[in-house]
Short mmCIF file of C-alpha atoms and ligand atoms in Angstrom, two decimals:
data_model
loop_
_atom_site.label_atom_id
_atom_site.label_comp_id
_atom_site.label_asym_id
_atom_site.label_seq_id
_atom_site.Cartn_x
_atom_site.Cartn_y
_atom_site.Cartn_z
CA MET A 130 42.34 109.89 151.39
CA SER A 131 43.86 112.35 148.94
CA PRO A 132 46.49 111.14 146.45
CA GLN A 133 48.95 113.52 148.11
CA SER A 134 48.68 111.79 151.47
CA ASN A 135 49.52 108.44 149.83
CA CYS A 136 52.76 110.02 148.71
CA SER A 137 53.80 111.58 151.99
CA ALA A 138 56.94 110.25 153.64
CA THR A 139 56.17 108.37 156.87
CA GLU A 140 59.67 107.04 157.65
CA PRO A 141 62.45 109.54 158.17
CA GLY A 142 65.07 108.85 155.50
CA LEU A 143 68.47 110.48 155.25
CA GLN A 144 68.10 114.08 156.35
CA ILE A 145 70.65 115.18 153.79
CA VAL A 146 70.56 117.36 150.70
CA ALA A 147 73.28 117.08 148.06
CA ASP A 148 73.71 120.41 146.28
CA ILE A 149 73.76 119.53 142.60
CA SER A 150 75.83 122.55 141.58
CA SER A 151 78.63 122.32 144.15
CA GLY A 152 78.39 118.71 145.37
CA GLU A 153 78.25 119.94 148.98
CA LEU A 154 76.29 117.70 151.38
CA VAL A 155 74.10 119.55 153.87
CA GLY A 156 72.36 117.97 156.85
CA GLU A 157 72.82 115.88 159.96
CA GLY A 158 75.49 113.26 160.55
CA ILE A 159 77.98 114.13 157.83
CA GLN A 160 81.52 112.93 158.54
CA ARG A 161 84.34 115.13 157.30
CA VAL A 162 87.99 114.41 156.51
CA THR A 163 90.58 116.91 155.26
CA ARG A 164 93.92 116.03 153.70
CA ALA A 165 96.51 118.80 153.68
CA ILE A 166 99.98 118.84 152.11
CA LYS A 167 101.44 117.61 155.43
CA ASP A 168 99.24 114.48 155.24
CA MET A 169 100.49 113.54 151.76
CA LYS A 170 104.04 112.39 152.52
CA GLY A 171 105.15 109.66 150.11
CA ILE A 172 102.23 110.16 147.72
CA PHE A 173 103.80 112.47 145.16
CA ARG A 174 106.90 111.70 143.15
CA ASP A 175 108.64 114.97 144.04
CA GLU A 176 108.97 114.95 147.83
CA LYS A 177 111.15 118.10 147.83
CA SER A 178 108.39 120.07 146.09
CA ARG A 179 105.84 118.75 148.58
CA GLN A 180 108.04 119.91 151.47
CA SER A 181 108.44 123.37 149.93
CA LEU A 182 104.68 124.01 149.92
CA SER A 183 102.64 125.40 152.79
CA GLN A 184 102.07 122.30 154.92
CA ASP A 185 98.56 123.34 155.97
CA ALA A 186 97.34 123.95 152.43
CA VAL A 187 94.34 121.73 151.76
CA VAL A 188 94.70 119.20 148.94
CA TYR A 189 91.26 117.60 149.29
CA ARG A 190 88.39 117.09 151.66
CA VAL A 191 85.69 114.46 151.87
CA GLN A 192 82.14 114.66 153.23
CA ALA A 193 80.41 111.31 153.68
CA VAL A 194 77.28 109.74 155.12
CA TYR A 195 77.41 106.33 156.76
CA PRO A 196 73.83 105.15 157.39
CA VAL A 197 75.14 101.79 158.70
CA GLY A 198 78.36 100.85 160.47
CA GLU A 199 81.58 100.72 158.44
CA GLY A 200 82.27 97.08 157.57
CA GLU A 201 78.63 96.05 157.89
CA GLU A 202 77.29 94.00 154.98
CA GLY A 203 74.40 95.23 152.78
CA GLY A 204 74.64 99.01 153.15
CA LEU A 205 75.81 101.79 150.85
CA PHE A 206 77.77 104.93 151.64
CA TRP A 207 77.66 108.26 149.83
CA GLY A 208 80.33 110.93 149.78
CA THR A 209 81.59 114.04 148.02
CA THR A 210 85.29 114.63 147.46
CA PHE A 211 86.54 118.16 146.72
CA ILE A 212 90.05 118.42 145.29
CA GLU A 213 91.68 121.84 145.13
CA PRO A 214 93.54 122.91 141.98
CA GLY A 215 97.30 122.75 142.46
CA MET A 216 100.52 120.96 141.64
CA VAL A 217 103.29 119.15 143.50
CA GLY A 218 106.18 119.26 141.04
CA ASP A 219 104.67 118.09 137.74
CA GLU A 220 101.85 116.12 139.42
CA TYR A 221 98.35 117.43 139.97
CA PHE A 222 96.76 117.57 143.41
CA MET A 223 95.16 114.16 143.86
CA THR A 224 93.74 111.74 146.39
CA LYS A 225 95.92 109.17 148.14
CA GLY A 226 94.18 106.35 146.29
CA HIS A 227 93.26 102.91 147.53
CA PHE A 228 92.09 99.42 146.77
CA HIS A 229 89.01 98.34 148.64
CA ALA A 230 90.11 96.09 151.51
CA ASN A 231 87.44 93.71 150.30
CA ARG A 232 88.74 93.37 146.73
CA HIS A 233 85.35 92.12 145.54
CA ARG A 234 83.70 95.52 145.99
CA GLY A 235 83.21 98.13 143.23
CA GLU A 236 82.10 101.77 143.36
CA TYR A 237 80.45 104.53 141.32
CA TYR A 238 81.83 108.06 140.91
CA MET A 239 80.03 110.96 139.25
CA THR A 240 81.66 114.30 138.56
CA VAL A 241 79.75 117.33 139.81
CA THR A 242 82.05 120.20 138.92
CA GLY A 243 85.56 120.78 137.58
CA ARG A 244 87.90 118.74 135.39
CA GLY A 245 89.77 115.70 136.54
CA ALA A 246 91.13 112.27 135.82
CA LEU A 247 90.13 109.02 137.44
CA ILE A 248 93.26 106.87 137.58
CA LEU A 249 92.58 103.15 137.76
CA MET A 250 94.96 100.24 138.29
CA ASP A 251 93.80 96.65 137.91
CA GLU A 252 95.09 93.58 139.74
CA ASN A 253 97.81 93.11 137.07
CA ARG A 254 99.07 96.63 137.84
CA ARG A 255 97.84 97.96 134.50
CA THR A 256 97.07 101.68 134.97
CA THR A 257 94.65 103.70 132.82
CA PHE A 258 92.68 106.91 133.29
CA GLU A 259 89.22 108.25 132.46
CA PRO A 260 88.60 111.99 131.93
CA MET A 261 86.20 113.51 134.47
CA HIS A 262 83.88 116.42 133.64
CA PRO A 263 80.51 117.53 135.02
CA GLY A 264 78.07 114.62 134.71
CA SER A 265 80.65 111.98 133.79
CA LEU A 266 79.78 108.67 135.42
CA HIS A 267 82.51 106.18 136.30
CA TYR A 268 82.10 102.57 137.25
CA ILE A 269 85.07 101.36 139.27
CA ARG A 270 85.29 97.59 138.98
CA ALA A 271 86.15 95.31 141.87
CA ASN A 272 89.87 94.59 142.26
CA THR A 273 90.78 98.04 140.99
CA ALA A 274 92.80 100.71 142.80
CA HIS A 275 91.43 104.23 142.26
CA ARG A 276 92.72 107.75 142.69
CA VAL A 277 91.50 111.10 141.32
CA ALA A 278 93.60 114.05 140.12
CA ASN A 279 92.34 117.59 139.59
CA ILE A 280 93.66 118.63 136.16
CA GLY A 281 91.63 121.87 135.96
CA GLU A 282 91.92 125.40 137.28
CA SER A 283 89.03 125.19 139.77
CA VAL A 284 87.82 122.82 142.48
CA LEU A 285 86.98 119.32 141.26
CA ALA A 286 83.99 117.81 143.09
CA PHE A 287 82.69 114.28 142.57
CA TRP A 288 80.16 112.03 144.21
CA ALA A 289 80.93 108.46 145.21
CA CYS A 290 78.71 105.57 146.21
CA TRP A 291 80.33 102.44 147.63
CA PRO A 292 79.34 99.34 149.62
CA SER A 293 79.52 99.57 153.40
CA ASP A 294 81.69 96.45 153.61
CA ALA A 295 84.27 97.64 151.03
CA GLY A 296 86.83 99.02 153.48
CA HIS A 297 90.02 100.76 152.36
CA ASP A 298 93.50 99.40 151.75
CA TYR A 299 95.88 102.38 151.64
CA ASP A 300 98.96 100.34 152.57
CA SER A 301 99.32 98.62 149.19
CA ILE A 302 99.42 102.03 147.50
CA ALA A 303 101.72 103.49 150.15
CA SER A 304 104.24 100.69 149.62
CA LEU A 305 103.98 99.95 145.87
CA GLY A 306 102.18 102.99 144.44
CA PHE A 307 100.40 102.94 141.09
CA SER A 308 102.40 101.65 138.12
CA ALA A 309 102.01 105.03 136.37
CA ARG A 310 101.64 108.66 137.43
CA LEU A 311 99.57 111.41 135.84
CA ARG A 312 102.06 114.19 135.11
CA LYS A 313 101.85 117.51 133.30
CA VAL A 314 104.01 117.03 130.21
CA ASN A 315 104.19 120.02 127.81
CA GLY A 316 101.02 121.33 129.45
CA ILE A 317 99.08 118.08 128.95
CA ALA A 318 97.97 115.53 131.57
CA THR A 319 99.91 112.43 130.57
CA LEU A 320 100.12 109.02 132.18
CA VAL A 321 103.81 108.21 132.60
CA GLU A 322 104.89 104.68 133.56
CA GLU A 323 106.98 104.48 136.71
CA PRO A 324 110.55 103.23 136.13
C1 S6P B 413 85.63 105.67 149.05
C2 S6P B 413 85.75 106.53 147.83
C3 S6P B 413 86.04 108.02 148.07
C4 S6P B 413 87.47 108.29 148.59
C5 S6P B 413 87.82 109.79 148.52
C6 S6P B 413 89.22 110.11 149.04
O1 S6P B 413 85.69 104.31 148.74
O2 S6P B 413 86.63 105.99 146.89
O3 S6P B 413 85.11 108.59 148.92
O4 S6P B 413 87.65 107.81 149.89
O5 S6P B 413 87.75 110.22 147.19
O6 S6P B 413 90.20 109.31 148.46
P1 S6P B 413 91.16 108.41 149.36
O7 S6P B 413 91.95 107.60 148.42
O8 S6P B 413 91.93 109.33 150.23
O9 S6P B 413 90.23 107.55 150.20
ZN1 ZN B 414 86.89 103.61 146.96
#
């Protein structure tokens, strides 16, 4: 038997390729979600500005692979999020943000392209942010709400890996929000506490 044959794949794995320059996932079984301006009611501070924008303009889209059922214990999911550059009032285009429904579940993010900010809020509602740039790796602890803003001039793409039993709690953010917002103040991305 040649050494090569010992190394050949016998079990089909994920039939997916993640493009390392764009973040794009290519292959079978990729689930896609798009969030446009019309889907972002109540997320940005300046609702009038949101209403004045083209409602079909895309804010972000997600591609993800779910090798096991959502909610099942023991698996891992993988996804790419692409956030367009843009503003709603003085806030950058950003994701809705969520806690994991199972608060004991963390997550990894890695930036592929663009410039962003990972906004994190712990269980005591203390909000901080980490700059995102190509290659930056971010460990999101359990019990921590997370949201990403695109603070650059081009698409921000990042990879995420999270446990299959994490789930998503969007309601807590929809009702209470984060305790601070990332706003453009004198041209600089600045975390401003909510009143
Ligand atoms: C999943 C992970 C990401 C987000 C995506 C969109 O746990 O954190 O894949 O789902 O970035 O953000 P959101 O807040 O709309 O789910
Ligand atoms: Zn998450």
